[in-house]
Coordinates of C-alpha atoms (C1' of nucleotides) in Angstrom, one line a residue:
Chain A
X1 CA 0.0 0.2 0.3
X2 CA 1.5 3.0 -1.4
X3 CA 1.4 5.4 2.1
X4 CA 0.2 9.2 2.0
X5 CA 3.6 11.2 2.8
X6 CA 2.5 15.2 4.8
X7 CA 3.7 16.5 1.7
X8 CA 5.6 19.4 3.3
X9 CA 5.1 23.0 2.4
X10 CA 1.8 22.7 1.1
X11 CA -0.3 26.1 0.2
X12 CA -2.6 24.9 2.4
X13 CA -4.2 21.7 3.2
X14 CA -7.4 21.6 0.9
X15 CA -7.5 18.4 -0.8
X16 CA -8.2 20.6 -4.0
X17 CA -5.2 22.4 -3.6
X18 CA -3.1 19.4 -3.2
X19 CA -5.0 18.2 -7.2
X20 CA -3.8 21.7 -8.3
X21 CA -0.6 21.5 -6.3
X22 CA 0.3 18.1 -8.4
X23 CA -1.4 19.0 -11.6
X24 CA -1.8 22.4 -12.2
X25 CA 0.2 22.8 -15.5
X26 CA -0.3 22.7 -18.8
X27 CA 1.6 19.6 -19.2
X28 CA 1.1 17.0 -16.5
X29 CA -2.2 15.4 -17.3
X30 CA -1.8 15.5 -21.1
X31 CA 1.1 12.8 -20.2
X32 CA -1.8 11.3 -18.4
X33 CA -3.7 11.3 -21.1
X34 CA -1.4 9.3 -23.7
X35 CA -1.0 7.7 -21.1
X36 CA -4.0 6.3 -19.8
X37 CA -6.2 6.4 -23.9
X38 CA -3.4 6.5 -25.9
X39 CA -1.3 3.3 -24.7
X40 CA 2.2 6.0 -24.3
X41 CA 4.8 4.5 -22.2
X42 CA 8.1 5.9 -24.0
X43 CA 9.7 9.3 -23.8
X44 CA 9.7 9.5 -27.0
X45 CA 5.9 8.6 -28.1
X46 CA 4.7 11.1 -25.5
X47 CA 7.2 13.1 -27.6
X48 CA 5.8 12.2 -30.6
X49 CA 2.3 13.8 -29.1
X50 CA 0.7 16.6 -31.3
X51 CA 0.1 19.6 -28.8
X52 CA 4.4 19.5 -29.2
X53 CA 5.6 19.1 -25.9
X54 CA 9.3 20.2 -25.4
X55 CA 12.8 17.3 -24.5
X56 CA 13.1 19.1 -21.2
X57 CA 9.7 20.4 -20.6
X58 CA 9.2 16.7 -20.3
X59 CA 11.9 15.0 -18.5
X60 CA 11.4 17.5 -16.0
X61 CA 7.2 16.4 -15.9
X62 CA 8.1 13.6 -16.2
X63 CA 10.0 13.2 -13.5
X64 CA 7.8 15.0 -10.7
X65 CA 5.3 12.6 -12.1
X66 CA 6.8 9.3 -10.6
X67 CA 8.2 11.4 -7.5
X68 CA 4.5 12.1 -6.8
X69 CA 4.0 8.3 -7.2
X70 CA 1.1 8.6 -10.8
X71 CA 4.4 6.8 -12.5
X72 CA 6.4 4.5 -12.8
X73 CA 9.4 4.3 -15.5
X74 CA 11.1 1.0 -15.5
X75 CA 14.3 -0.4 -17.9
X76 CA 13.0 -1.8 -20.5
X77 CA 14.8 -5.1 -20.9
X78 CA 14.9 -6.2 -25.1
X79 CA 15.7 -2.5 -25.9
X80 CA 18.6 -1.3 -22.8
X81 CA 17.9 2.3 -24.3
X82 CA 14.0 2.6 -23.6
X83 CA 13.0 3.3 -20.1
X84 CA 9.0 2.6 -20.2
X85 CA 6.9 4.7 -18.0
X86 CA 3.5 2.8 -16.4
X87 CA 1.2 4.4 -14.3
X88 CA 0.1 3.7 -10.4
X89 CA -2.8 3.3 -9.0
X90 CA -2.7 6.5 -7.8
X91 CA -2.5 7.1 -11.7
X92 CA -4.9 5.0 -13.2
X93 CA -7.2 6.9 -9.7
X94 CA -6.9 10.6 -12.5
X95 CA -9.4 8.4 -14.7
X96 CA -12.7 10.5 -13.3
X97 CA -10.9 13.7 -13.4
X98 CA -9.4 13.1 -17.3
X99 CA -13.3 11.6 -17.9
X100 CA -15.3 15.1 -15.9
X101 CA -13.0 17.6 -18.0
X102 CA -13.0 16.3 -21.6
X103 CA -16.6 16.2 -20.7
X104 CA -17.4 19.9 -19.5
X105 CA -15.2 21.0 -22.4
X106 CA -16.4 19.4 -25.2
X107 CA -19.7 20.6 -23.8
X108 CA -18.1 24.4 -23.7
X109 CA -15.6 24.3 -25.5
X110 CA -15.3 24.2 -29.9
X111 CA -13.2 20.2 -29.4
X112 CA -12.3 17.3 -31.8
X113 CA -12.2 13.6 -30.5
X114 CA -16.0 13.3 -30.5
X115 CA -15.9 9.5 -30.8
X116 CA -14.6 9.4 -27.3
X117 CA -16.3 12.7 -25.9
X118 CA -20.2 9.7 -27.0
X119 CA -19.1 6.9 -25.0
X120 CA -17.6 8.5 -22.3
X121 CA -21.7 10.3 -22.3
X122 CA -22.8 7.1 -22.8
X123 CA -21.6 4.7 -20.2
X124 CA -19.4 7.0 -18.1
X125 CA -18.6 4.1 -15.5
X126 CA -18.7 1.6 -18.6
X127 CA -16.2 3.9 -19.9
X128 CA -14.3 3.9 -16.3
X129 CA -14.0 0.3 -16.3
X130 CA -12.6 -0.3 -19.6
X131 CA -9.8 2.0 -18.9
X132 CA -8.9 1.0 -15.5
X133 CA -9.1 -2.6 -16.8
X134 CA -6.9 -2.4 -19.8
X135 CA -4.7 -1.0 -17.3
X136 CA -4.9 -3.8 -15.1
X137 CA -3.9 -6.0 -18.0
X138 CA -1.1 -4.1 -19.6
X139 CA 0.1 -3.5 -15.7
X140 CA 0.6 -7.9 -15.4
X141 CA 2.0 -8.0 -18.7
X142 CA 4.6 -5.5 -17.7
X143 CA 5.2 -6.7 -13.8
X144 CA 5.4 -11.0 -15.7
X145 CA 8.7 -9.0 -17.3
Chain B
X1 CA -27.3 29.6 -25.4
X2 CA -23.8 30.6 -25.4
X3 CA -22.1 29.8 -28.1
X4 CA -18.7 27.6 -28.7
X5 CA -15.8 29.7 -30.2
X6 CA -14.0 27.8 -32.7
X7 CA -11.3 29.3 -29.5
X8 CA -7.9 30.5 -32.3
X9 CA -4.2 29.0 -31.2
X10 CA -5.1 26.0 -29.4
X11 CA -2.6 23.7 -29.8
X12 CA -4.5 20.5 -30.2
X13 CA -8.0 19.9 -30.3
X14 CA -8.6 16.9 -27.9
X15 CA -11.3 18.2 -25.0
X16 CA -9.0 17.5 -22.1
X17 CA -6.5 20.1 -23.5
X18 CA -8.7 22.9 -23.6
X19 CA -9.8 22.2 -20.2
X20 CA -5.6 22.2 -19.2
X21 CA -5.6 25.6 -21.8
X22 CA -8.5 27.4 -19.5
X23 CA -7.5 25.5 -16.3
X24 CA -3.6 24.8 -16.3
X25 CA -2.4 26.1 -13.8
X26 CA -1.7 27.1 -9.4
X27 CA -4.9 29.3 -9.4
X28 CA -7.7 29.0 -11.4
X29 CA -8.8 26.5 -9.7
X30 CA -8.9 27.6 -6.7
X31 CA -10.9 30.2 -7.3
X32 CA -14.0 28.1 -8.8
X33 CA -13.4 26.3 -5.9
X34 CA -14.4 29.3 -3.3
X35 CA -16.7 31.0 -5.8
X36 CA -18.9 27.5 -5.9
X37 CA -17.8 25.0 -2.4
X38 CA -17.5 29.0 -0.1
X39 CA -19.7 31.2 -1.2
X40 CA -16.7 34.3 -2.4
X41 CA -18.3 36.8 -4.9
X42 CA -15.3 39.9 -4.6
X43 CA -11.6 40.3 -5.2
X44 CA -11.4 40.5 -1.2
X45 CA -13.6 37.5 -0.9
X46 CA -10.7 35.7 -2.7
X47 CA -7.6 37.6 -1.1
X48 CA -8.5 36.6 2.5
X49 CA -8.4 32.8 0.8
X50 CA -5.4 30.9 3.2
X51 CA -3.2 30.4 -0.6
X52 CA -2.9 33.7 -0.8
X53 CA -2.7 34.7 -4.3
X54 CA -1.2 37.4 -5.6
X55 CA -3.6 40.9 -6.7
X56 CA -2.2 41.0 -9.6
X57 CA -2.8 37.2 -10.8
X58 CA -6.2 37.5 -9.0
X59 CA -6.8 40.6 -11.2
X60 CA -5.5 38.5 -14.5
X61 CA -6.7 35.4 -13.1
X62 CA -10.4 37.0 -12.9
X63 CA -10.2 38.7 -16.3
X64 CA -9.4 34.9 -18.2
X65 CA -12.2 33.1 -16.5
X66 CA -14.6 36.2 -17.7
X67 CA -12.6 36.1 -21.0
X68 CA -14.2 31.5 -21.0
X69 CA -16.5 32.9 -20.2
X70 CA -17.0 30.5 -16.4
X71 CA -17.4 34.1 -14.6
X72 CA -19.9 36.5 -14.6
X73 CA -18.7 40.4 -12.8
X74 CA -21.0 43.1 -12.7
X75 CA -21.4 46.2 -9.7
X76 CA -23.2 46.0 -7.0
X77 CA -26.4 48.2 -6.6
X78 CA -25.5 48.7 -3.1
X79 CA -22.0 49.2 -3.6
X80 CA -20.2 51.6 -5.8
X81 CA -16.9 50.0 -5.7
X82 CA -17.6 45.7 -5.0
X83 CA -17.6 43.7 -8.5
X84 CA -19.7 41.2 -8.1
X85 CA -18.7 38.2 -9.7
X86 CA -20.7 35.3 -9.6
X87 CA -20.4 31.8 -12.3
X88 CA -21.6 31.0 -14.4
X89 CA -23.2 27.1 -16.4
X90 CA -20.2 27.0 -17.5
X91 CA -18.7 27.8 -14.2
X92 CA -21.2 25.8 -12.0
X93 CA -20.5 22.5 -14.9
X94 CA -17.1 23.0 -13.5
X95 CA -18.5 21.5 -9.8
X96 CA -17.6 17.3 -11.4
X97 CA -14.2 18.1 -12.1
X98 CA -13.8 20.0 -9.1
X99 CA -15.1 16.7 -7.0
X100 CA -13.4 13.8 -9.2
X101 CA -9.9 16.7 -7.6
X102 CA -10.9 16.7 -5.0
X103 CA -11.7 12.9 -4.2
X104 CA -9.0 11.5 -5.8
X105 CA -6.2 14.5 -3.9
X106 CA -8.4 12.8 -0.2
X107 CA -7.2 9.1 -0.9
X108 CA -4.5 10.1 -2.4
X109 CA -2.3 12.7 -0.7
X110 CA -2.5 13.8 2.8
X111 CA -5.4 16.4 2.6
X112 CA -7.6 18.3 5.3
X113 CA -11.7 19.1 4.6
X114 CA -12.9 16.0 5.6
X115 CA -16.1 16.8 5.8
X116 CA -16.0 18.1 2.8
X117 CA -14.9 15.4 1.3
X118 CA -17.2 12.6 3.8
X119 CA -19.9 14.3 2.3
X120 CA -18.9 13.4 -2.3
X121 CA -18.2 10.1 -0.8
X122 CA -21.5 8.8 0.8
X123 CA -23.5 10.3 -2.3
X124 CA -21.6 12.5 -5.4
X125 CA -24.6 12.8 -7.1
X126 CA -26.6 14.3 -4.1
X127 CA -23.1 16.6 -3.2
X128 CA -23.0 18.2 -7.0
X129 CA -26.9 18.8 -7.1
X130 CA -27.1 20.5 -3.6
X131 CA -24.1 22.3 -5.0
X132 CA -26.4 22.9 -8.3
X133 CA -29.3 23.8 -6.0
X134 CA -27.0 27.2 -4.2
X135 CA -25.7 28.8 -7.2
X136 CA -29.6 28.9 -9.0
X137 CA -29.8 30.5 -6.0
X138 CA -28.3 32.6 -6.4
X139 CA -27.4 33.6 -10.0
X140 CA -31.7 33.9 -9.2
X141 CA -31.1 36.6 -6.4
X142 CA -28.5 38.2 -8.8
X143 CA -30.8 38.8 -11.3
X144 CA -33.0 40.3 -9.7
X145 CA -31.6 43.0 -8.8
Chain C
dC1 C1' 32.3 -0.3 -36.5
dA2 C1' 30.6 3.5 -37.7
dT3 C1' 25.6 5.0 -37.9
dC4 C1' 21.2 5.2 -35.2
dT5 C1' 18.4 6.1 -31.7
dT6 C1' 16.9 6.7 -27.3
dA7 C1' 16.9 9.5 -22.8
dC8 C1' 17.3 12.4 -21.7
dT9 C1' 20.8 17.7 -20.3
dT10 C1' 22.6 22.6 -21.4
dG11 C1' 22.0 27.0 -22.6
dT12 C1' 19.4 31.0 -23.6
dG13 C1' 15.4 34.4 -24.4
dA14 C1' 11.0 34.8 -22.9
dA15 C1' 7.4 35.1 -20.4
dA16 C1' 5.2 34.3 -16.2
dT17 C1' 4.5 34.4 -11.4
dG18 C1' 5.1 36.9 -7.1
dC19 C1' 6.2 40.2 -3.3
dA20 C1' 5.3 45.6 -1.8
dA21 C1' 4.0 49.2 -3.6
dG22 C1' 1.0 52.7 -5.2
dT23 C1' -3.5 54.5 -7.4
dG24 C1' -8.4 56.3 -8.0
dA25 C1' -13.7 55.9 -7.0
dA26 C1' -16.5 55.1 -4.0
dA27 C1' -17.6 55.1 0.8
dA28 C1' -17.9 55.3 6.0
dT29 C1' -17.0 58.4 9.6
dA30 C1' -15.6 62.5 12.1
Chain D
dT1 C1' -18.1 68.8 4.5
dA2 C1' -12.8 66.5 5.2
dT3 C1' -10.4 62.9 6.3
dT4 C1' -10.5 58.5 6.6
dT5 C1' -10.8 54.3 4.7
dT6 C1' -12.1 50.3 1.7
dC7 C1' -11.7 47.9 -2.7
dA8 C1' -9.7 46.9 -6.9
dC9 C1' -6.9 46.2 -8.8
dT10 C1' -1.7 48.8 -11.4
dT11 C1' 2.4 49.3 -11.6
dG12 C1' 7.6 47.7 -11.2
dC13 C1' 10.8 45.0 -10.3
dA14 C1' 12.8 40.5 -8.9
dT15 C1' 12.2 35.7 -9.0
dT16 C1' 11.3 31.3 -11.7
dT17 C1' 9.0 28.9 -15.3
dC18 C1' 9.0 28.1 -19.7
dA19 C1' 10.4 27.4 -24.7
dC20 C1' 13.4 26.7 -28.5
dA21 C1' 17.5 25.0 -30.3
dA22 C1' 21.2 21.9 -29.7
dG23 C1' 24.4 19.3 -27.5
dT24 C1' 25.2 14.1 -25.7
dA25 C1' 25.7 9.8 -23.3
dA26 C1' 24.4 5.2 -23.2
dG27 C1' 22.7 1.1 -25.8
dA28 C1' 21.1 -0.6 -30.7
dT29 C1' 21.5 -1.8 -35.3
dG30 C1' 23.4 -3.0 -40.1

DNA sequence: CATCTTACTTGTGAAATGCAAGTGAAAATA
DNA sequence: TATTTTCACTTGCATTTCACAAGTAAGATG
């Protein structure tokens, strides 16, 4: 069981503030999206995302996400150059947050990826269950290596 | 009906990216929290929040939230110095996002305000319904002035 | 063994942030 | 009515973060 750290120097004890301090920037949630919904696992795959994150920012964010226990990094046994990044349970726990953010933007902004949005709208819980199951399979497979 | 703007210069059409571009900083969601859950309505009330936002940042964020149609600002008829900030329908639409972020942080970080968290955990939909109703009452009352 | 790939790091300028102080209009007070 | 206080900002400046381009080291490939 991962422990809850008292986590130093928070601006306040408010849980929303904690989320904002950890995730409140223009890139972290996009990296998590890539892992959760697109199956991205390596530095190179994250770099290939359409938004175009800079290499130094990506390295910084991956380090912070790892420090926060949201992702893990492990060497690829079949290619010693690669690090495989995976979401932890804490990381996959963000699925409802991402989902609500997608639904909000889809409802109020001019956005694309309507296929994904309709899936979420049709049955949110089923969508989340599918996301969690894909994650569980991928995680078990990785631990078997 | 508020229209969805094509909104220029987005990094991508992904709805999550839209949310992140609009809300992805260390203060915007805390201002929305103050309005949604604490009943804050004026500049001064936002400044009094425990996290301690700087005056220039607050002015900037309120302006951006207004530009995004998330809040409105109107002169207080009973005190010409004050501006009353209120959440729009788009703004109150963020309630599920805030709720999930609170629940995630409460589950994985060491945070406070357990009373709020337990309310959300006990019945999420009821909590959201209460938030929406408070908002509707406040908004109608304000429009009557 | 030379080349390519992967995951970074470094350097630099631009932009955002944080802090302190100041401003102007409106309201409260003497 | 004159003075002080309140409110909602704005301004200036130092610090931090961000973005872009270029470079590097370890491992894989041909």
